């Protein structure tokens, strides 16, 4: 009987092997990452940045620098999702950096900050400014080093539900932020006729729509871009319009100041 039992066990093992099956659990290691928050770009609404991944970097990070004519250094760094922020410092590496715990095992990291904008342990909403872009620590120039981690393991970065590529150098891939774009905006009126609303604060940017005449608009934010000369005025500040989803020169906003009061920076 022992011999028969042994033969039965051998036959069963052979059958399993031939069928490509295993008696071991299907997932012996880590389980797949749970769905994370709807992460957004870590910089302000309407800004266009380019990004890259250093081939020698073992972390699943992407480095972001501005590609819309604005200055990278000093630009606000925003929480890409809501959570609890913790401040850190590493002299020979990350410099000033913030970790945001989003719950459910998810965290994001923001390295090389010039300055912090929130207290350690503070809860921050998505789109809240947490610091300013800098080059502290082991860094050769101002940029945002950004990471998404699940249970302490770096993940390929996903923004607005879409995975980003990992180019080896800048200006191969770009990302325009919609982080913090959900506000109602500040009301203004425009003046002039045939005013083009563009996709970005550049005269070469595609025209989104045209304002036929004076129009009541809602301005979400403003930023510097191409210099515009019109009707004896010169200005390089542009406003992002909520309803038209594009930018116009501040020259065409009916207000005497070149930089609109009470309007945040993009």
PDB file of N, CA and C in Angstrom, residues 91-158:
ATOM      1  N   UNK A  91      21.232  66.843   3.654  1.00  0.00           N
ATOM      2  CA  UNK A  91      22.230  67.765   3.097  1.00  0.00           C
ATOM      3  C   UNK A  91      22.865  67.239   1.820  1.00  0.00           C
ATOM      4  N   UNK A  92      23.259  65.965   1.796  1.00  0.00           N
ATOM      5  CA  UNK A  92      23.985  65.437   0.647  1.00  0.00           C
ATOM      6  C   UNK A  92      23.120  64.771  -0.394  1.00  0.00           C
ATOM      7  N   UNK A  93      21.803  64.926  -0.281  1.00  0.00           N
ATOM      8  CA  UNK A  93      20.929  64.235  -1.212  1.00  0.00           C
ATOM      9  C   UNK A  93      19.723  65.065  -1.611  1.00  0.00           C
ATOM     10  N   UNK A  94      18.607  64.820  -0.931  1.00  0.00           N
ATOM     11  CA  UNK A  94      17.340  65.429  -1.322  1.00  0.00           C
ATOM     12  C   UNK A  94      17.218  66.892  -0.923  1.00  0.00           C
ATOM     13  N   UNK A  95      18.109  67.396  -0.064  1.00  0.00           N
ATOM     14  CA  UNK A  95      17.998  68.771   0.398  1.00  0.00           C
ATOM     15  C   UNK A  95      16.740  68.954   1.225  1.00  0.00           C
ATOM     16  N   UNK A  96      16.092  70.106   1.068  1.00  0.00           N
ATOM     17  CA  UNK A  96      14.779  70.298   1.701  1.00  0.00           C
ATOM     18  C   UNK A  96      13.749  69.491   0.919  1.00  0.00           C
ATOM     19  N   UNK A  97      13.039  68.616   1.596  1.00  0.00           N
ATOM     20  CA  UNK A  97      12.011  67.873   0.868  1.00  0.00           C
ATOM     21  C   UNK A  97      10.801  67.599   1.748  1.00  0.00           C
ATOM     22  N   UNK A  98       9.697  67.331   1.076  1.00  0.00           N
ATOM     23  CA  UNK A  98       8.429  67.057   1.759  1.00  0.00           C
ATOM     24  C   UNK A  98       7.898  65.710   1.297  1.00  0.00           C
ATOM     25  N   UNK A  99       7.372  64.955   2.262  1.00  0.00           N
ATOM     26  CA  UNK A  99       6.671  63.707   1.979  1.00  0.00           C
ATOM     27  C   UNK A  99       5.204  63.916   2.344  1.00  0.00           C
ATOM     28  N   UNK A 100       4.309  63.572   1.443  1.00  0.00           N
ATOM     29  CA  UNK A 100       2.871  63.645   1.735  1.00  0.00           C
ATOM     30  C   UNK A 100       2.313  62.233   1.804  1.00  0.00           C
ATOM     31  N   UNK A 101       1.714  61.910   2.953  1.00  0.00           N
ATOM     32  CA  UNK A 101       1.067  60.611   3.148  1.00  0.00           C
ATOM     33  C   UNK A 101      -0.401  60.746   2.749  1.00  0.00           C
ATOM     34  N   UNK A 102      -0.783  60.027   1.690  1.00  0.00           N
ATOM     35  CA  UNK A 102      -2.141  60.130   1.155  1.00  0.00           C
ATOM     36  C   UNK A 102      -3.069  59.053   1.710  1.00  0.00           C
ATOM     37  N   UNK A 103      -2.540  58.181   2.551  1.00  0.00           N
ATOM     38  CA  UNK A 103      -3.345  57.089   3.086  1.00  0.00           C
ATOM     39  C   UNK A 103      -3.378  55.908   2.133  1.00  0.00           C
ATOM     40  N   UNK A 104      -3.773  54.750   2.664  1.00  0.00           N
ATOM     41  CA  UNK A 104      -3.866  53.557   1.836  1.00  0.00           C
ATOM     42  C   UNK A 104      -2.543  53.051   1.326  1.00  0.00           C
ATOM     43  N   UNK A 105      -1.433  53.471   1.978  1.00  0.00           N
ATOM     44  CA  UNK A 105      -0.106  53.028   1.543  1.00  0.00           C
ATOM     45  C   UNK A 105       0.564  53.943   0.542  1.00  0.00           C
ATOM     46  N   UNK A 106      -0.118  55.005   0.103  1.00  0.00           N
ATOM     47  CA  UNK A 106       0.429  55.884  -0.937  1.00  0.00           C
ATOM     48  C   UNK A 106       1.087  57.130  -0.339  1.00  0.00           C
ATOM     49  N   UNK A 107       2.272  57.473  -0.884  1.00  0.00           N
ATOM     50  CA  UNK A 107       2.984  58.692  -0.511  1.00  0.00           C
ATOM     51  C   UNK A 107       3.588  59.322  -1.764  1.00  0.00           C
ATOM     52  N   UNK A 108       3.789  60.642  -1.712  1.00  0.00           N
ATOM     53  CA  UNK A 108       4.536  61.326  -2.760  1.00  0.00           C
ATOM     54  C   UNK A 108       5.697  62.085  -2.129  1.00  0.00           C
ATOM     55  N   UNK A 109       6.799  62.213  -2.871  1.00  0.00           N
ATOM     56  CA  UNK A 109       8.008  62.881  -2.416  1.00  0.00           C
ATOM     57  C   UNK A 109       8.308  64.057  -3.344  1.00  0.00           C
ATOM     58  N   UNK A 110       8.786  65.161  -2.747  1.00  0.00           N
ATOM     59  CA  UNK A 110       9.121  66.383  -3.481  1.00  0.00           C
ATOM     60  C   UNK A 110      10.489  66.855  -2.965  1.00  0.00           C
ATOM     61  N   UNK A 111      11.542  66.689  -3.781  1.00  0.00           N
ATOM     62  CA  UNK A 111      12.914  66.962  -3.350  1.00  0.00           C
ATOM     63  C   UNK A 111      13.391  68.352  -3.794  1.00  0.00           C
ATOM     64  N   UNK A 112      14.492  68.810  -3.150  1.00  0.00           N
ATOM     65  CA  UNK A 112      15.297  69.978  -3.541  1.00  0.00           C
ATOM     66  C   UNK A 112      14.556  71.310  -3.416  1.00  0.00           C
ATOM     67  N   UNK A 113      13.611  71.408  -2.495  1.00  0.00           N
ATOM     68  CA  UNK A 113      12.843  72.640  -2.340  1.00  0.00           C
ATOM     69  C   UNK A 113      13.727  73.799  -1.881  1.00  0.00           C
ATOM     70  N   UNK A 114      13.448  74.978  -2.411  1.00  0.00           N
ATOM     71  CA  UNK A 114      14.146  76.178  -1.937  1.00  0.00           C
ATOM     72  C   UNK A 114      13.639  76.571  -0.560  1.00  0.00           C
ATOM     73  N   UNK A 115      12.340  76.360  -0.327  1.00  0.00           N
ATOM     74  CA  UNK A 115      11.732  76.712   0.957  1.00  0.00           C
ATOM     75  C   UNK A 115      10.463  75.884   1.146  1.00  0.00           C
ATOM     76  N   UNK A 116      10.078  75.719   2.419  1.00  0.00           N
ATOM     77  CA  UNK A 116       8.816  75.049   2.750  1.00  0.00           C
ATOM     78  C   UNK A 116       7.692  76.081   2.825  1.00  0.00           C
ATOM     79  N   UNK A 117       6.468  75.637   2.500  1.00  0.00           N
ATOM     80  CA  UNK A 117       5.306  76.520   2.607  1.00  0.00           C
ATOM     81  C   UNK A 117       4.258  75.995   3.577  1.00  0.00           C
ATOM     82  N   UNK A 118       4.495  74.824   4.171  1.00  0.00           N
ATOM     83  CA  UNK A 118       3.547  74.240   5.126  1.00  0.00           C
ATOM     84  C   UNK A 118       4.335  73.716   6.330  1.00  0.00           C
ATOM     85  N   UNK A 119       3.626  73.560   7.428  1.00  0.00           N
ATOM     86  CA  UNK A 119       4.240  73.021   8.641  1.00  0.00           C
ATOM     87  C   UNK A 119       4.286  71.500   8.574  1.00  0.00           C
ATOM     88  N   UNK A 120       5.241  70.932   9.269  1.00  0.00           N
ATOM     89  CA  UNK A 120       5.324  69.481   9.345  1.00  0.00           C
ATOM     90  C   UNK A 120       4.121  68.946  10.112  1.00  0.00           C
ATOM     91  N   UNK A 121       3.467  67.938   9.565  1.00  0.00           N
ATOM     92  CA  UNK A 121       2.281  67.367  10.178  1.00  0.00           C
ATOM     93  C   UNK A 121       0.982  68.014   9.739  1.00  0.00           C
ATOM     94  N   UNK A 122       1.068  69.024   8.862  1.00  0.00           N
ATOM     95  CA  UNK A 122      -0.127  69.735   8.417  1.00  0.00           C
ATOM     96  C   UNK A 122      -0.844  68.952   7.312  1.00  0.00           C
ATOM     97  N   UNK A 123      -2.179  68.935   7.380  1.00  0.00           N
ATOM     98  CA  UNK A 123      -2.973  68.323   6.317  1.00  0.00           C
ATOM     99  C   UNK A 123      -3.113  69.328   5.183  1.00  0.00           C
ATOM    100  N   UNK A 124      -2.856  68.885   3.949  1.00  0.00           N
ATOM    101  CA  UNK A 124      -2.913  69.786   2.802  1.00  0.00           C
ATOM    102  C   UNK A 124      -3.889  69.233   1.771  1.00  0.00           C
ATOM    103  N   UNK A 125      -4.624  70.127   1.145  1.00  0.00           N
ATOM    104  CA  UNK A 125      -5.532  69.743   0.070  1.00  0.00           C
ATOM    105  C   UNK A 125      -4.757  69.615  -1.233  1.00  0.00           C
ATOM    106  N   UNK A 126      -5.328  68.896  -2.185  1.00  0.00           N
ATOM    107  CA  UNK A 126      -4.727  68.831  -3.515  1.00  0.00           C
ATOM    108  C   UNK A 126      -4.644  70.239  -4.088  1.00  0.00           C
ATOM    109  N   UNK A 127      -3.486  70.585  -4.657  1.00  0.00           N
ATOM    110  CA  UNK A 127      -3.291  71.912  -5.220  1.00  0.00           C
ATOM    111  C   UNK A 127      -2.743  72.932  -4.247  1.00  0.00           C
ATOM    112  N   UNK A 128      -2.602  72.570  -2.965  1.00  0.00           N
ATOM    113  CA  UNK A 128      -2.043  73.488  -1.966  1.00  0.00           C
ATOM    114  C   UNK A 128      -0.543  73.642  -2.191  1.00  0.00           C
ATOM    115  N   UNK A 129      -0.045  74.867  -2.101  1.00  0.00           N
ATOM    116  CA  UNK A 129       1.393  75.081  -2.211  1.00  0.00           C
ATOM    117  C   UNK A 129       2.079  74.521  -0.977  1.00  0.00           C
ATOM    118  N   UNK A 130       3.092  73.668  -1.199  1.00  0.00           N
ATOM    119  CA  UNK A 130       3.833  73.061  -0.089  1.00  0.00           C
ATOM    120  C   UNK A 130       5.266  73.556  -0.011  1.00  0.00           C
ATOM    121  N   UNK A 131       5.725  74.229  -1.053  1.00  0.00           N
ATOM    122  CA  UNK A 131       7.093  74.729  -1.060  1.00  0.00           C
ATOM    123  C   UNK A 131       7.351  75.486  -2.345  1.00  0.00           C
ATOM    124  N   UNK A 132       8.624  75.849  -2.555  1.00  0.00           N
ATOM    125  CA  UNK A 132       9.021  76.496  -3.798  1.00  0.00           C
ATOM    126  C   UNK A 132      10.163  75.704  -4.430  1.00  0.00           C
ATOM    127  N   UNK A 133      10.183  75.706  -5.747  1.00  0.00           N
ATOM    128  CA  UNK A 133      11.173  74.933  -6.494  1.00  0.00           C
ATOM    129  C   UNK A 133      12.573  75.489  -6.259  1.00  0.00           C
ATOM    130  N   UNK A 134      13.516  74.595  -6.010  1.00  0.00           N
ATOM    131  CA  UNK A 134      14.885  75.022  -5.750  1.00  0.00           C
ATOM    132  C   UNK A 134      15.903  73.991  -6.179  1.00  0.00           C
ATOM    133  N   UNK A 135      17.097  74.083  -5.575  1.00  0.00           N
ATOM    134  CA  UNK A 135      18.206  73.213  -5.952  1.00  0.00           C
ATOM    135  C   UNK A 135      19.024  72.835  -4.722  1.00  0.00           C
ATOM    136  N   UNK A 136      18.338  72.652  -3.571  1.00  0.00           N
ATOM    137  CA  UNK A 136      19.049  72.303  -2.338  1.00  0.00           C
ATOM    138  C   UNK A 136      19.479  70.838  -2.368  1.00  0.00           C
ATOM    139  N   UNK A 137      20.480  70.521  -1.564  1.00  0.00           N
ATOM    140  CA  UNK A 137      20.990  69.151  -1.521  1.00  0.00           C
ATOM    141  C   UNK A 137      21.881  68.855  -2.715  1.00  0.00           C
ATOM    142  N   UNK A 138      21.893  67.620  -3.154  1.00  0.00           N
ATOM    143  CA  UNK A 138      22.715  67.181  -4.286  1.00  0.00           C
ATOM    144  C   UNK A 138      21.952  67.448  -5.574  1.00  0.00           C
ATOM    145  N   UNK A 139      22.092  68.662  -6.089  1.00  0.00           N
ATOM    146  CA  UNK A 139      21.342  69.080  -7.267  1.00  0.00           C
ATOM    147  C   UNK A 139      22.190  70.049  -8.070  1.00  0.00           C
ATOM    148  N   UNK A 140      22.123  69.936  -9.397  1.00  0.00           N
ATOM    149  CA  UNK A 140      22.926  70.809 -10.254  1.00  0.00           C
ATOM    150  C   UNK A 140      22.130  71.981 -10.805  1.00  0.00           C
ATOM    151  N   UNK A 141      20.843  72.046 -10.497  1.00  0.00           N
ATOM    152  CA  UNK A 141      20.006  73.143 -10.974  1.00  0.00           C
ATOM    153  C   UNK A 141      18.591  72.991 -10.465  1.00  0.00           C
ATOM    154  N   UNK A 142      17.843  74.076 -10.479  1.00  0.00           N
ATOM    155  CA  UNK A 142      16.489  74.053  -9.934  1.00  0.00           C
ATOM    156  C   UNK A 142      15.599  73.089 -10.713  1.00  0.00           C
ATOM    157  N   UNK A 143      14.881  72.251  -9.996  1.00  0.00           N
ATOM    158  CA  UNK A 143      13.927  71.318 -10.593  1.00  0.00           C
ATOM    159  C   UNK A 143      13.094  70.697  -9.482  1.00  0.00           C
ATOM    160  N   UNK A 144      11.992  70.055  -9.858  1.00  0.00           N
ATOM    161  CA  UNK A 144      11.198  69.274  -8.909  1.00  0.00           C
ATOM    162  C   UNK A 144      11.490  67.799  -9.153  1.00  0.00           C
ATOM    163  N   UNK A 145      12.107  67.164  -8.156  1.00  0.00           N
ATOM    164  CA  UNK A 145      12.271  65.713  -8.178  1.00  0.00           C
ATOM    165  C   UNK A 145      11.028  65.136  -7.518  1.00  0.00           C
ATOM    166  N   UNK A 146      10.267  64.346  -8.271  1.00  0.00           N
ATOM    167  CA  UNK A 146       8.939  63.909  -7.831  1.00  0.00           C
ATOM    168  C   UNK A 146       8.823  62.387  -7.877  1.00  0.00           C
ATOM    169  N   UNK A 147       8.221  61.817  -6.830  1.00  0.00           N
ATOM    170  CA  UNK A 147       8.053  60.368  -6.751  1.00  0.00           C
ATOM    171  C   UNK A 147       6.672  60.006  -6.224  1.00  0.00           C
ATOM    172  N   UNK A 148       6.192  58.845  -6.621  1.00  0.00           N
ATOM    173  CA  UNK A 148       4.985  58.231  -6.069  1.00  0.00           C
ATOM    174  C   UNK A 148       5.368  56.851  -5.540  1.00  0.00           C
ATOM    175  N   UNK A 149       5.050  56.591  -4.257  1.00  0.00           N
ATOM    176  CA  UNK A 149       5.396  55.317  -3.637  1.00  0.00           C
ATOM    177  C   UNK A 149       4.154  54.630  -3.088  1.00  0.00           C
ATOM    178  N   UNK A 150       4.140  53.311  -3.179  1.00  0.00           N
ATOM    179  CA  UNK A 150       3.081  52.504  -2.585  1.00  0.00           C
ATOM    180  C   UNK A 150       3.721  51.506  -1.628  1.00  0.00           C
ATOM    181  N   UNK A 151       3.351  51.591  -0.352  1.00  0.00           N
ATOM    182  CA  UNK A 151       3.945  50.744   0.685  1.00  0.00           C
ATOM    183  C   UNK A 151       5.475  50.792   0.643  1.00  0.00           C
ATOM    184  N   UNK A 152       6.013  51.991   0.410  1.00  0.00           N
ATOM    185  CA  UNK A 152       7.454  52.205   0.428  1.00  0.00           C
ATOM    186  C   UNK A 152       8.173  51.837  -0.846  1.00  0.00           C
ATOM    187  N   UNK A 153       7.457  51.388  -1.863  1.00  0.00           N
ATOM    188  CA  UNK A 153       8.078  50.971  -3.124  1.00  0.00           C
ATOM    189  C   UNK A 153       7.732  51.981  -4.213  1.00  0.00           C
ATOM    190  N   UNK A 154       8.757  52.505  -4.903  1.00  0.00           N
ATOM    191  CA  UNK A 154       8.531  53.475  -5.964  1.00  0.00           C
ATOM    192  C   UNK A 154       7.709  52.899  -7.096  1.00  0.00           C
ATOM    193  N   UNK A 155       6.764  53.684  -7.582  1.00  0.00           N
ATOM    194  CA  UNK A 155       5.888  53.260  -8.671  1.00  0.00           C
ATOM    195  C   UNK A 155       6.140  54.120  -9.910  1.00  0.00           C
ATOM    196  N   UNK A 156       5.826  53.587 -11.082  1.00  0.00           N
ATOM    197  CA  UNK A 156       5.849  54.416 -12.281  1.00  0.00           C
ATOM    198  C   UNK A 156       4.812  55.520 -12.115  1.00  0.00           C
ATOM    199  N   UNK A 157       5.197  56.739 -12.448  1.00  0.00           N
ATOM    200  CA  UNK A 157       4.371  57.903 -12.124  1.00  0.00           C
ATOM    201  C   UNK A 157       3.155  58.008 -13.044  1.00  0.00           C
ATOM    202  N   UNK A 158       2.011  58.230 -12.404  1.00  0.00           N
ATOM    203  CA  UNK A 158       0.731  58.362 -13.103  1.00  0.00           C
ATOM    204  C   UNK A 158       0.143  59.733 -12.749  1.00  0.00           C
TER     205      UNK A 158
END
